[in-house]
GROMACS .gro file of C-alpha atoms in nm:
model
  187
    1MET     CA    1   0.000   0.000   0.000
    2ASN     CA    2   0.141   0.338  -0.101
    3ILE     CA    3   0.115   0.605   0.167
    4SER     CA    4   0.194   0.975   0.138
    5PRO     CA    5   0.451   1.144   0.363
    6PHE     CA    6   0.165   1.338   0.526
    7PHE     CA    7  -0.014   1.025   0.644
    8ALA     CA    8   0.314   0.844   0.718
    9GLU     CA    9   0.397   1.121   0.966
   10LEU     CA   10   0.046   1.166   1.104
   11MET     CA   11  -0.046   0.801   1.165
   12PRO     CA   12   0.209   0.732   1.442
   13VAL     CA   13   0.093   1.047   1.620
   14TYR     CA   14  -0.271   0.938   1.586
   15ASP     CA   15  -0.175   0.595   1.712
   16ALA     CA   16   0.001   0.751   2.012
   17GLU     CA   17  -0.305   0.965   2.086
   18LEU     CA   18  -0.520   0.651   2.092
   19ASP     CA   19  -0.265   0.470   2.307
   20ASP     CA   20  -0.284   0.756   2.559
   21LEU     CA   21  -0.660   0.706   2.582
   22MET     CA   22  -0.643   0.328   2.633
   23THR     CA   23  -0.571   0.317   3.007
   24ASP     CA   24  -0.596   0.541   3.308
   25SER     CA   25  -0.306   0.633   3.535
   26GLU     CA   26  -0.346   0.306   3.724
   27GLY     CA   27  -0.334   0.096   3.408
   28ARG     CA   28  -0.706   0.013   3.399
   29PRO     CA   29  -0.887   0.014   3.062
   30ALA     CA   30  -1.030   0.361   3.001
   31LEU     CA   31  -1.077   0.397   2.624
   32LYS     CA   32  -1.457   0.412   2.625
   33LYS     CA   33  -1.468   0.667   2.909
   34ARG     CA   34  -1.196   0.885   2.758
   35LEU     CA   35  -1.351   0.876   2.410
   36ASN     CA   36  -1.682   0.986   2.563
   37GLU     CA   37  -1.502   1.274   2.735
   38LYS     CA   38  -1.338   1.377   2.405
   39ARG     CA   39  -1.674   1.358   2.230
   40GLN     CA   40  -1.834   1.579   2.495
   41GLN     CA   41  -1.554   1.833   2.439
   42PHE     CA   42  -1.574   1.812   2.059
   43ALA     CA   43  -1.697   2.169   2.006
   44HIS     CA   44  -1.404   2.298   2.212
   45LEU     CA   45  -1.156   2.076   2.025
   46LEU     CA   46  -1.263   2.186   1.676
   47PRO     CA   47  -1.022   2.484   1.662
   48MET     CA   48  -0.738   2.228   1.678
   49ILE     CA   49  -0.830   2.050   1.354
   50GLU     CA   50  -0.594   2.252   1.139
   51PHE     CA   51  -0.279   2.217   1.352
   52SER     CA   52  -0.340   1.890   1.544
   53PRO     CA   53  -0.601   1.690   1.354
   54GLU     CA   54  -0.492   1.363   1.518
   55MET     CA   55  -0.596   1.489   1.862
   56VAL     CA   56  -0.948   1.559   1.740
   57ALA     CA   57  -0.979   1.270   1.494
   58VAL     CA   58  -0.989   1.018   1.780
   59VAL     CA   59  -1.348   1.132   1.834
   60PHE     CA   60  -1.425   0.933   1.517
   61TYR     CA   61  -1.275   0.609   1.651
   62ASN     CA   62  -1.485   0.327   1.495
   63ALA     CA   63  -1.718   0.582   1.331
   64PHE     CA   64  -1.655   0.485   0.969
   65SER     CA   65  -1.695   0.175   0.757
   66PHE     CA   66  -1.545   0.190   0.412
   67THR     CA   67  -1.719   0.077   0.094
   68SER     CA   68  -1.445   0.172  -0.154
   69PRO     CA   69  -1.100   0.041  -0.061
   70ALA     CA   70  -0.968   0.174  -0.393
   71MET     CA   71  -1.074   0.528  -0.303
   72MET     CA   72  -0.921   0.499   0.042
   73LYS     CA   73  -0.592   0.373  -0.103
   74ALA     CA   74  -0.589   0.671  -0.340
   75LEU     CA   75  -0.664   0.903  -0.048
   76ILE     CA   76  -0.384   0.781   0.178
   77ALA     CA   77  -0.139   0.810  -0.112
   78SER     CA   78  -0.224   1.180  -0.158
   79GLU     CA   79  -0.138   1.501   0.024
   80PRO     CA   80  -0.401   1.746   0.159
   81ASP     CA   81  -0.266   2.031  -0.054
   82GLY     CA   82  -0.250   1.818  -0.370
   83ASP     CA   83  -0.493   1.828  -0.660
   84ASP     CA   84  -0.566   1.458  -0.614
   85PHE     CA   85  -0.677   1.490  -0.249
   86ILE     CA   86  -1.032   1.359  -0.231
   87SER     CA   87  -1.302   1.600  -0.115
   88TRP     CA   88  -1.547   1.522   0.163
   89ASP     CA   89  -1.832   1.527  -0.091
   90GLN     CA   90  -1.662   1.248  -0.287
   91LEU     CA   91  -1.562   1.049   0.018
   92GLN     CA   92  -1.887   1.056   0.212
   93ASP     CA   93  -2.060   0.869  -0.071
   94ASN     CA   94  -1.807   0.587  -0.028
   95LEU     CA   95  -1.827   0.528   0.346
   96ASN     CA   96  -2.085   0.469   0.613
   97ILE     CA   97  -2.091   0.688   0.921
   98ALA     CA   98  -2.214   0.544   1.251
   99ASP     CA   99  -2.534   0.703   1.376
  100TRP     CA  100  -2.368   0.824   1.696
  101ALA     CA  101  -2.106   1.012   1.489
  102GLN     CA  102  -2.349   1.208   1.270
  103GLN     CA  103  -2.364   1.501   1.513
  104TYR     CA  104  -1.984   1.530   1.518
  105THR     CA  105  -1.967   1.509   1.141
  106THR     CA  106  -2.219   1.791   1.110
  107ALA     CA  107  -2.030   2.005   1.362
  108ALA     CA  108  -1.700   1.944   1.181
  109ILE     CA  109  -1.848   2.038   0.843
  110ASP     CA  110  -1.959   2.371   0.991
  111ALA     CA  111  -1.606   2.449   1.119
  112ASP     CA  112  -1.332   2.615   0.914
  113GLY     CA  113  -1.135   2.337   0.748
  114GLY     CA  114  -1.387   2.084   0.873
  115GLU     CA  115  -1.444   1.899   0.548
  116GLN     CA  116  -1.072   1.843   0.497
  117PHE     CA  117  -1.044   1.736   0.860
  118LEU     CA  118  -1.316   1.474   0.810
  119VAL     CA  119  -1.128   1.334   0.510
  120ILE     CA  120  -0.811   1.315   0.720
  121ALA     CA  121  -0.998   1.154   1.011
  122ALA     CA  122  -1.148   0.893   0.779
  123ALA     CA  123  -0.805   0.819   0.631
  124LEU     CA  124  -0.652   0.775   0.977
  125GLU     CA  125  -0.931   0.540   1.077
  126TYR     CA  126  -0.886   0.343   0.754
  127LEU     CA  127  -0.515   0.304   0.827
  128ARG     CA  128  -0.586   0.204   1.186
  129ILE     CA  129  -0.843  -0.055   1.084
  130LYS     CA  130  -0.617  -0.198   0.815
  131GLY     CA  131  -0.342  -0.235   1.074
  132GLY     CA  132  -0.103  -0.046   0.851
  133HIS     CA  133   0.089   0.140   1.115
  134TYR     CA  134   0.428   0.108   1.274
  135SER     CA  135   0.317  -0.046   1.601
  136SER     CA  136   0.125  -0.339   1.460
  137ALA     CA  137   0.242  -0.687   1.549
  138PRO     CA  138   0.415  -0.891   1.281
  139GLU     CA  139   0.174  -1.103   1.078
  140SER     CA  140   0.189  -1.477   1.065
  141HIS     CA  141   0.294  -1.623   0.732
  142ALA     CA  142  -0.060  -1.752   0.665
  143GLU     CA  143  -0.215  -1.411   0.734
  144SER     CA  144   0.031  -1.229   0.510
  145GLU     CA  145  -0.052  -1.460   0.219
  146SER     CA  146  -0.426  -1.392   0.256
  147ILE     CA  147  -0.387  -1.013   0.242
  148ASP     CA  148  -0.298  -0.854  -0.092
  149ASP     CA  149  -0.111  -0.528  -0.044
  150ASP     CA  150  -0.265  -0.429   0.288
  151HIS     CA  151   0.044  -0.522   0.487
  152ASP     CA  152   0.232  -0.323   0.746
  153VAL     CA  153   0.272   0.010   0.569
  154TYR     CA  154   0.537   0.148   0.799
  155ASN     CA  155   0.763  -0.155   0.779
  156SER     CA  156   0.755  -0.190   0.402
  157ASP     CA  157   1.081  -0.220   0.211
  158ASP     CA  158   1.019   0.089   0.000
  159ASP     CA  159   1.050   0.350   0.274
  160GLY     CA  160   1.417   0.411   0.203
  161GLY     CA  161   1.508   0.340   0.564
  162GLN     CA  162   1.342   0.661   0.681
  163MET     CA  163   1.087   0.501   0.913
  164GLY     CA  164   1.361   0.383   1.148
  165ASP     CA  165   1.476   0.743   1.170
  166LEU     CA  166   1.118   0.854   1.234
  167ASP     CA  167   1.076   0.592   1.507
  168ALA     CA  168   1.400   0.706   1.672
  169SER     CA  169   1.299   1.072   1.646
  170GLY     CA  170   0.956   0.996   1.789
  171ALA     CA  171   1.105   0.797   2.076
  172SER     CA  172   1.349   1.079   2.148
  173TRP     CA  173   1.071   1.339   2.148
  174LEU     CA  174   0.853   1.127   2.378
  175SER     CA  175   1.149   1.082   2.612
  176GLU     CA  176   1.197   1.460   2.624
  177GLN     CA  177   0.829   1.492   2.719
  178GLY     CA  178   0.882   1.260   3.016
  179PHE     CA  179   0.754   0.934   2.867
  180GLU     CA  180   0.950   0.612   2.896
  181SER     CA  181   1.029   0.425   2.578
  182HIS     CA  182   0.952   0.057   2.525
  183GLU     CA  183   1.327   0.000   2.492
  184SER     CA  184   1.402   0.141   2.838
  185GLU     CA  185   1.122  -0.069   2.991
  186SER     CA  186   1.269  -0.392   2.854
  187LYS     CA  187   1.620  -0.327   2.988
   0.00000   0.00000   0.00000
């Protein structure tokens, strides 16, 4: 699966945002509660869609089902400022939106940059559902044969070795923010 630099950079951040919501400070599962809190704050989070879309896009966790994999593959291969970036009008005809998410979709459309944000949110959810992000577990041989080109996007051989650099940079940044890396936990 071909992925644009925009989505290659944004997906690990989206993934980290979701990881932060998974458990509370005592390690207990908290995703449902924290997603509900984010959804209640959605109107206040909307101003962030242009500079931190991944922090707001988590509101749409499990909100979309995709009816056109070809369109989604074209979307994740494009850049938001490119001529080939799919519009919300085109995309919404090729996905289903959960009933509970309709109100958030409407609110986003009414916000500046909201339609582009919804396209980005849908693309991030597509990548998450497909398991095409750097933190996914390695597939078994049988699973990898049954999936065409929807394999681990961030560990593909065509990244020119840059994803390792991105992982190291991300780990360094998280360390500077006070988070422990997986590497330091295993030592």
